[in-house]
Coordinates of C-alpha atoms in Angstrom, one line a residue:
M1 CA 27.0 -22.8 -24.2
E2 CA 27.4 -20.8 -21.3
A3 CA 24.4 -20.1 -18.8
V4 CA 22.3 -16.8 -19.6
V5 CA 21.1 -14.8 -16.8
V6 CA 18.5 -12.8 -16.2
D7 CA 17.4 -10.0 -14.0
A8 CA 14.0 -8.4 -15.1
G9 CA 12.9 -5.4 -12.9
S10 CA 10.4 -2.8 -13.0
K11 CA 12.8 -0.6 -14.8
L12 CA 15.8 -2.1 -16.5
L13 CA 16.5 -5.1 -17.8
K14 CA 19.5 -6.9 -16.9
A15 CA 21.1 -9.8 -19.0
G16 CA 24.1 -11.4 -20.2
I17 CA 26.5 -15.4 -20.6
A18 CA 26.9 -16.0 -16.6
L19 CA 29.9 -14.3 -16.2
P20 CA 30.3 -13.6 -11.9
D21 CA 32.7 -10.7 -12.2
Q22 CA 31.7 -8.9 -14.7
A23 CA 28.7 -6.1 -15.3
P24 CA 25.7 -7.7 -17.4
G25 CA 26.3 -7.6 -20.8
L26 CA 23.3 -5.5 -21.9
V27 CA 21.6 -3.5 -19.4
M28 CA 18.1 -2.4 -21.4
P29 CA 15.0 -0.4 -20.1
S30 CA 11.5 -3.1 -19.0
K31 CA 9.3 -2.0 -21.9
M32 CA 8.3 -2.5 -25.3
K33 CA 6.5 -0.2 -28.2
T34 CA 3.4 -1.4 -29.4
E35 CA 1.6 -0.3 -32.2
V36 CA -2.3 0.2 -31.2
E37 CA -5.3 1.4 -33.7
E38 CA -7.6 4.3 -32.8
N39 CA -10.8 5.2 -34.1
E40 CA -11.5 5.6 -37.6
V41 CA -10.1 9.0 -39.3
A42 CA -12.1 10.7 -41.7
D43 CA -11.2 9.6 -44.5
G44 CA -12.5 5.7 -43.2
A45 CA -8.5 4.7 -42.1
A46 CA -7.3 3.4 -38.8
A47 CA -5.3 5.7 -37.1
V48 CA -2.1 4.0 -35.8
V49 CA -0.7 4.9 -32.3
E50 CA 2.5 3.6 -30.3
E51 CA 1.9 2.6 -26.9
V52 CA 4.9 1.6 -24.1
V53 CA 4.1 -1.3 -22.6
H54 CA 6.0 -2.2 -19.3
P55 CA 5.8 -6.3 -18.6
V56 CA 7.1 -6.0 -15.2
V57 CA 5.4 -3.8 -12.6
R58 CA 6.7 -3.2 -9.3
G59 CA 8.6 -6.4 -9.7
F60 CA 5.8 -8.9 -10.6
V61 CA 5.1 -9.8 -14.2
K62 CA 2.2 -8.1 -15.5
D63 CA 1.6 -8.7 -19.0
W64 CA 3.0 -12.0 -20.7
D65 CA 2.9 -10.9 -24.1
A66 CA 5.3 -8.2 -23.8
M67 CA 7.6 -10.2 -21.5
E68 CA 7.9 -13.0 -24.2
D69 CA 8.3 -9.8 -27.3
L70 CA 11.2 -8.4 -24.5
L71 CA 13.0 -11.7 -23.8
T72 CA 12.3 -12.4 -27.4
Y73 CA 14.7 -9.3 -28.3
V74 CA 16.9 -10.0 -25.3
L75 CA 17.9 -13.6 -26.0
Y76 CA 17.9 -13.6 -29.4
R77 CA 18.9 -10.6 -30.7
N78 CA 21.5 -9.5 -28.5
I79 CA 22.4 -13.0 -26.3
G80 CA 22.7 -14.6 -29.9
W81 CA 21.0 -17.5 -29.1
E82 CA 19.4 -19.3 -32.3
M83 CA 16.3 -21.3 -33.0
G84 CA 16.4 -24.2 -32.3
D85 CA 19.7 -24.0 -30.2
E86 CA 18.9 -22.6 -27.0
G87 CA 20.8 -23.2 -23.7
Q88 CA 20.6 -22.6 -20.2
I89 CA 18.7 -19.6 -18.3
L90 CA 18.7 -18.2 -14.8
F91 CA 16.0 -15.9 -13.6
T92 CA 16.4 -13.4 -10.2
E93 CA 13.4 -13.5 -8.7
P94 CA 11.5 -10.9 -5.9
L95 CA 11.0 -11.4 -2.9
F96 CA 7.2 -12.7 -2.2
T97 CA 7.1 -14.4 -6.1
P98 CA 3.7 -15.5 -6.1
K99 CA 3.5 -19.3 -7.0
A100 CA 1.9 -18.6 -10.3
L101 CA 4.2 -16.5 -11.5
R102 CA 6.9 -18.9 -11.4
E103 CA 5.1 -21.5 -12.8
Q104 CA 4.1 -18.8 -16.0
L105 CA 7.7 -18.2 -16.0
V106 CA 9.2 -22.0 -16.4
Q107 CA 6.6 -22.6 -18.8
L108 CA 7.2 -19.8 -21.0
M109 CA 10.6 -20.7 -21.3
F110 CA 10.5 -24.8 -22.0
E111 CA 7.5 -24.3 -24.3
K112 CA 8.1 -21.0 -26.5
F113 CA 11.7 -20.4 -25.9
N114 CA 12.7 -24.7 -25.9
V115 CA 15.5 -24.0 -23.1
S116 CA 17.6 -26.9 -22.3
G117 CA 17.4 -26.0 -18.6
F118 CA 16.0 -23.4 -15.7
Y119 CA 16.4 -21.9 -12.4
D120 CA 15.4 -19.4 -11.0
S121 CA 16.5 -17.7 -7.4
E122 CA 15.6 -15.3 -5.0
Q123 CA 16.9 -11.8 -5.7
A124 CA 18.1 -11.2 -1.5
V125 CA 20.3 -14.7 -1.8
L126 CA 21.9 -13.7 -5.3
S127 CA 23.0 -10.2 -3.8
L128 CA 24.3 -12.0 -0.8
Y129 CA 26.2 -14.0 -2.8
A130 CA 27.5 -11.7 -4.9
V131 CA 29.7 -10.4 -2.3
G132 CA 30.8 -13.8 -0.8
R133 CA 28.2 -14.7 1.6
I134 CA 25.2 -17.0 2.5
S135 CA 23.3 -15.0 5.7
G136 CA 23.2 -11.5 6.0
C137 CA 20.0 -9.2 5.0
T138 CA 19.5 -7.2 2.3
V139 CA 17.6 -4.0 2.0
D140 CA 16.7 -3.7 -1.7
I141 CA 15.3 -0.5 -3.2
G142 CA 14.3 -1.3 -6.5
H143 CA 12.5 1.0 -9.5
G144 CA 8.9 0.3 -8.0
K145 CA 9.2 -1.5 -4.2
I146 CA 11.4 -1.8 -0.9
D147 CA 12.4 -5.1 0.1
I148 CA 14.2 -6.3 3.1
A149 CA 14.9 -10.0 3.1
P150 CA 17.2 -11.7 6.0
V151 CA 18.9 -14.7 4.7
C152 CA 20.1 -17.8 7.1
E153 CA 22.4 -20.0 4.9
G154 CA 21.2 -19.3 1.9
A155 CA 17.0 -19.4 2.5
V156 CA 15.6 -16.1 2.8
Q157 CA 13.2 -16.2 5.7
H158 CA 9.6 -15.2 4.7
V159 CA 7.7 -15.0 7.7
A160 CA 10.5 -12.1 8.8
S161 CA 10.9 -10.4 5.3
K162 CA 9.2 -7.3 4.0
R163 CA 8.3 -5.5 1.3
F164 CA 6.7 -2.1 0.2
E165 CA 5.4 -1.2 -2.6
I166 CA 7.3 2.3 -3.0
G167 CA 10.1 2.6 -5.0
G168 CA 12.6 4.4 -6.8
I169 CA 9.3 6.0 -8.9
D170 CA 7.8 6.9 -6.4
L171 CA 10.4 8.8 -5.1
T172 CA 11.2 10.2 -9.0
N173 CA 7.5 11.4 -8.5
L174 CA 8.1 13.3 -5.2
F175 CA 10.6 15.0 -6.9
A176 CA 8.6 16.3 -9.3
Q177 CA 5.6 17.7 -7.2
E178 CA 8.9 19.5 -4.9
L179 CA 10.1 20.7 -8.1
K180 CA 7.0 21.8 -9.4
K181 CA 6.2 24.0 -6.2
S182 CA 9.1 26.4 -6.7
N183 CA 9.0 25.9 -10.8
P184 CA 5.6 26.1 -11.0
S185 CA 5.7 27.9 -14.9
V186 CA 8.2 25.2 -16.2
N187 CA 6.9 21.7 -17.0
I188 CA 9.0 19.2 -16.9
D189 CA 8.9 15.9 -18.6
I190 CA 9.5 13.3 -16.3
S191 CA 12.1 11.0 -17.8
D192 CA 13.9 14.6 -16.9
V193 CA 13.1 14.9 -13.3
E194 CA 14.7 11.0 -13.2
R195 CA 18.0 12.4 -14.8
L196 CA 17.7 15.6 -12.4
K197 CA 17.2 13.2 -9.5
E198 CA 20.4 10.6 -10.5
Q199 CA 22.2 13.9 -10.8
Y200 CA 20.9 16.0 -8.1
A201 CA 19.3 14.1 -4.9
C202 CA 21.1 13.7 -2.0
C203 CA 20.7 12.8 1.9
T204 CA 21.4 14.9 4.8
E205 CA 23.4 13.7 8.1
D206 CA 20.4 13.4 10.0
Q207 CA 17.0 14.8 10.2
S208 CA 18.1 17.5 12.0
A209 CA 20.1 18.6 9.3
F210 CA 17.2 18.2 7.0
E211 CA 15.4 20.4 9.3
A212 CA 17.8 22.9 9.0
I213 CA 18.2 22.8 5.0
A214 CA 15.5 25.3 4.2
S215 CA 17.6 28.5 5.6
T216 CA 21.4 26.9 4.5
C217 CA 20.4 25.5 0.4
Q218 CA 22.0 27.1 -1.4
P219 CA 19.8 27.3 -5.5
E220 CA 21.6 26.3 -8.7
T221 CA 20.3 26.7 -11.5
H222 CA 19.8 23.5 -14.5
T223 CA 18.7 24.2 -18.4
L224 CA 16.7 21.5 -19.3
P225 CA 17.2 19.9 -22.4
D226 CA 14.2 22.0 -23.9
G227 CA 15.9 25.4 -22.9
Q228 CA 14.1 25.9 -19.9
V229 CA 15.8 27.1 -17.0
I230 CA 14.7 25.6 -13.4
T231 CA 16.3 25.9 -9.7
I232 CA 16.9 23.3 -7.7
E233 CA 17.6 24.1 -3.5
K234 CA 16.4 22.0 -0.5
E235 CA 14.4 19.7 -3.6
R236 CA 17.0 17.1 -3.9
Y237 CA 17.2 16.2 0.0
I238 CA 14.0 15.1 0.2
V239 CA 14.1 12.7 -2.3
G240 CA 16.3 10.4 0.4
E241 CA 14.9 11.9 3.3
A242 CA 11.6 10.2 2.2
L243 CA 13.1 7.0 3.2
F244 CA 13.8 7.9 6.6
Q245 CA 11.0 9.7 6.9
P246 CA 8.3 8.0 5.3
S247 CA 5.6 10.2 6.0
I248 CA 7.3 12.4 3.4
L249 CA 5.6 10.2 0.5
G250 CA 2.2 10.1 3.0
L251 CA 3.0 6.9 4.3
E252 CA 2.6 6.0 8.6
D253 CA 5.2 3.9 8.6
Y254 CA 8.8 3.8 10.2
G255 CA 11.8 4.9 8.6
I256 CA 13.9 2.1 6.5
V257 CA 16.8 1.8 9.7
H258 CA 14.1 0.6 12.1
Q259 CA 12.3 -1.6 9.5
L260 CA 15.8 -3.6 8.8
I261 CA 16.2 -4.0 12.9
T262 CA 12.8 -4.8 13.1
S263 CA 12.6 -8.0 9.9
V264 CA 15.9 -9.2 11.6
S265 CA 13.8 -8.8 15.2
N266 CA 11.5 -11.2 13.8
V267 CA 14.5 -14.2 13.4
A268 CA 15.8 -16.8 15.9
S269 CA 17.9 -14.6 18.3
E270 CA 20.9 -17.1 17.7
Y271 CA 20.6 -15.0 14.3
Q272 CA 20.6 -12.0 14.6
K273 CA 23.8 -10.8 15.3
Q274 CA 24.9 -12.4 11.6
L275 CA 22.9 -11.1 9.7
L276 CA 23.1 -7.4 10.9
E277 CA 26.1 -7.7 10.9
N278 CA 26.1 -8.8 7.1
T279 CA 23.8 -5.7 6.0
M280 CA 23.8 -5.2 2.0
L281 CA 22.3 -2.4 0.5
C282 CA 20.9 -2.7 -3.6
G283 CA 19.2 -1.1 -6.3
G284 CA 20.4 2.4 -7.9
T285 CA 18.9 3.9 -5.7
V286 CA 21.5 3.4 -3.2
S287 CA 23.9 5.5 -4.6
M288 CA 22.5 7.9 -4.1
T289 CA 25.2 10.4 -2.5
G290 CA 25.3 10.1 1.4
F291 CA 22.7 7.6 1.8
E292 CA 25.0 5.1 2.8
D293 CA 26.7 7.5 5.9
R294 CA 23.0 8.2 6.8
F295 CA 22.3 4.5 6.9
Q296 CA 24.9 3.6 8.9
R297 CA 24.8 7.3 11.1
E298 CA 20.7 6.0 11.8
A299 CA 21.8 2.3 12.5
N300 CA 24.8 3.4 15.0
L301 CA 22.2 5.7 16.6
S302 CA 19.2 2.8 16.6
A303 CA 17.9 1.3 20.1
S304 CA 18.8 -2.3 19.1
A305 CA 21.5 -4.1 20.6
I306 CA 23.2 -5.0 17.4
R307 CA 23.8 -3.1 14.8
P308 CA 23.7 -2.9 11.0
T309 CA 27.0 -3.1 9.8
L310 CA 26.7 -3.0 5.4
V311 CA 29.1 -5.4 3.7
K312 CA 31.6 -4.3 1.1
A313 CA 31.7 -4.7 -2.2
P314 CA 34.9 -7.5 -3.2
E315 CA 37.3 -5.4 -5.1
Y316 CA 37.3 -7.8 -8.0
M317 CA 33.5 -7.2 -8.3
P318 CA 32.6 -4.3 -10.6
E319 CA 32.3 -1.2 -9.1
D320 CA 28.4 -0.5 -9.5
L321 CA 28.1 -3.6 -7.5
A322 CA 24.7 -2.1 -5.6
R323 CA 23.1 -2.1 -9.7
H324 CA 24.1 -4.8 -10.3
S325 CA 24.0 -7.9 -7.5
A326 CA 21.3 -9.8 -7.9
W327 CA 22.5 -10.4 -11.8
L328 CA 26.5 -10.8 -10.7
G329 CA 25.1 -13.5 -7.9
G330 CA 23.2 -15.1 -10.6
A331 CA 26.3 -15.2 -12.6
I332 CA 28.0 -16.9 -9.7
L333 CA 24.8 -19.6 -8.7
A334 CA 24.5 -20.8 -12.6
K335 CA 28.2 -21.9 -12.4
V336 CA 27.2 -23.9 -9.6
V337 CA 23.6 -25.9 -10.2
F338 CA 23.8 -26.6 -14.3
P339 CA 27.4 -28.4 -13.8
Q340 CA 26.2 -29.9 -11.0
N341 CA 22.5 -30.3 -13.0
Q342 CA 20.2 -28.8 -10.0
H343 CA 18.4 -27.4 -12.9
V344 CA 15.4 -27.9 -14.3
T345 CA 15.4 -30.3 -16.7
K346 CA 13.2 -30.5 -20.1
G347 CA 12.5 -33.9 -19.4
D348 CA 11.9 -32.7 -15.9
Y349 CA 9.7 -30.3 -17.0
D350 CA 7.9 -33.3 -19.0
E351 CA 7.3 -35.5 -16.2
T352 CA 6.1 -33.2 -14.2
G353 CA 4.7 -30.0 -15.4
P354 CA 5.6 -26.4 -14.1
S355 CA 5.0 -27.1 -10.6
I356 CA 8.4 -28.9 -10.9
V357 CA 10.3 -25.7 -10.0
H358 CA 9.1 -25.2 -6.7
K359 CA 10.6 -28.5 -6.0
K360 CA 13.8 -27.8 -8.0
C361 CA 14.3 -24.0 -7.6
F362 CA 14.1 -23.2 -3.8

């Protein structure tokens, strides 16, 4: 049986059989609905309401019961595992995952799911594998976090890496605030805002173009599913600009290109050129219209002697590689670690316990 690869993010869970040149077979929201009993109603019966639970928050698992339910649905209902005949599994892992969370995951897999083999690897490493690199730097803009990670010969340089507790959800909330200012009488559901952001958000060429946009931007009307009509103007540009000017989000910090160069400058100088010349953008947000061009333009204007150069996806990989890069890299790695017995086996786990994950998966 082929290994399964799981990339569980804050917004989406991607899973499927390890097929390196294909997108994951399953992409679904990382959330579960649970029934919660509220206070008794008039006739003495308890009212039951549905509550949406998000097992993963800003990249890390926060609700293990919900995570177990979600994985049960994914592995048995969708992947096709059968009770008593579970296979091998590889998980992608966000930057700076606490040791305790790694141990909880491997414990869950062997004790609840009875897997025959387990492996996990960091998303930055896997994303580079997806474009045929073992060294480079990833800029991963996720739903709840931004990770910047230099990788030297398959090893993340944690001392130089950076994590920011902002991501796509914060950009969505910013977009919602801006739309509310220009459409004060319209109530827009956050799920509609998310779709509007994906449809309309874009980046200007540079900061000067952004500052001039207020007087040149042409308004565009959009009809919401409930029939309400809104006007979208300069709001579409503020989402992308916030990544280059974090002060828009109320953060006293430098923009994303400066953060990348600062991160790489903390790696030994002999590696810096190779890292910056193999810069990879990951996550759904990077597909925003104009983002890649703006990133490269700012990189070319940077004060660094070595300027970041973006890696292009090989032609044989799926078009939306940036969205699925960690999963695709995991599919590549699964084809190596399991056949070569580099993974955590049931025997390893029974002998050592959950801490085996730190010795076998690094």
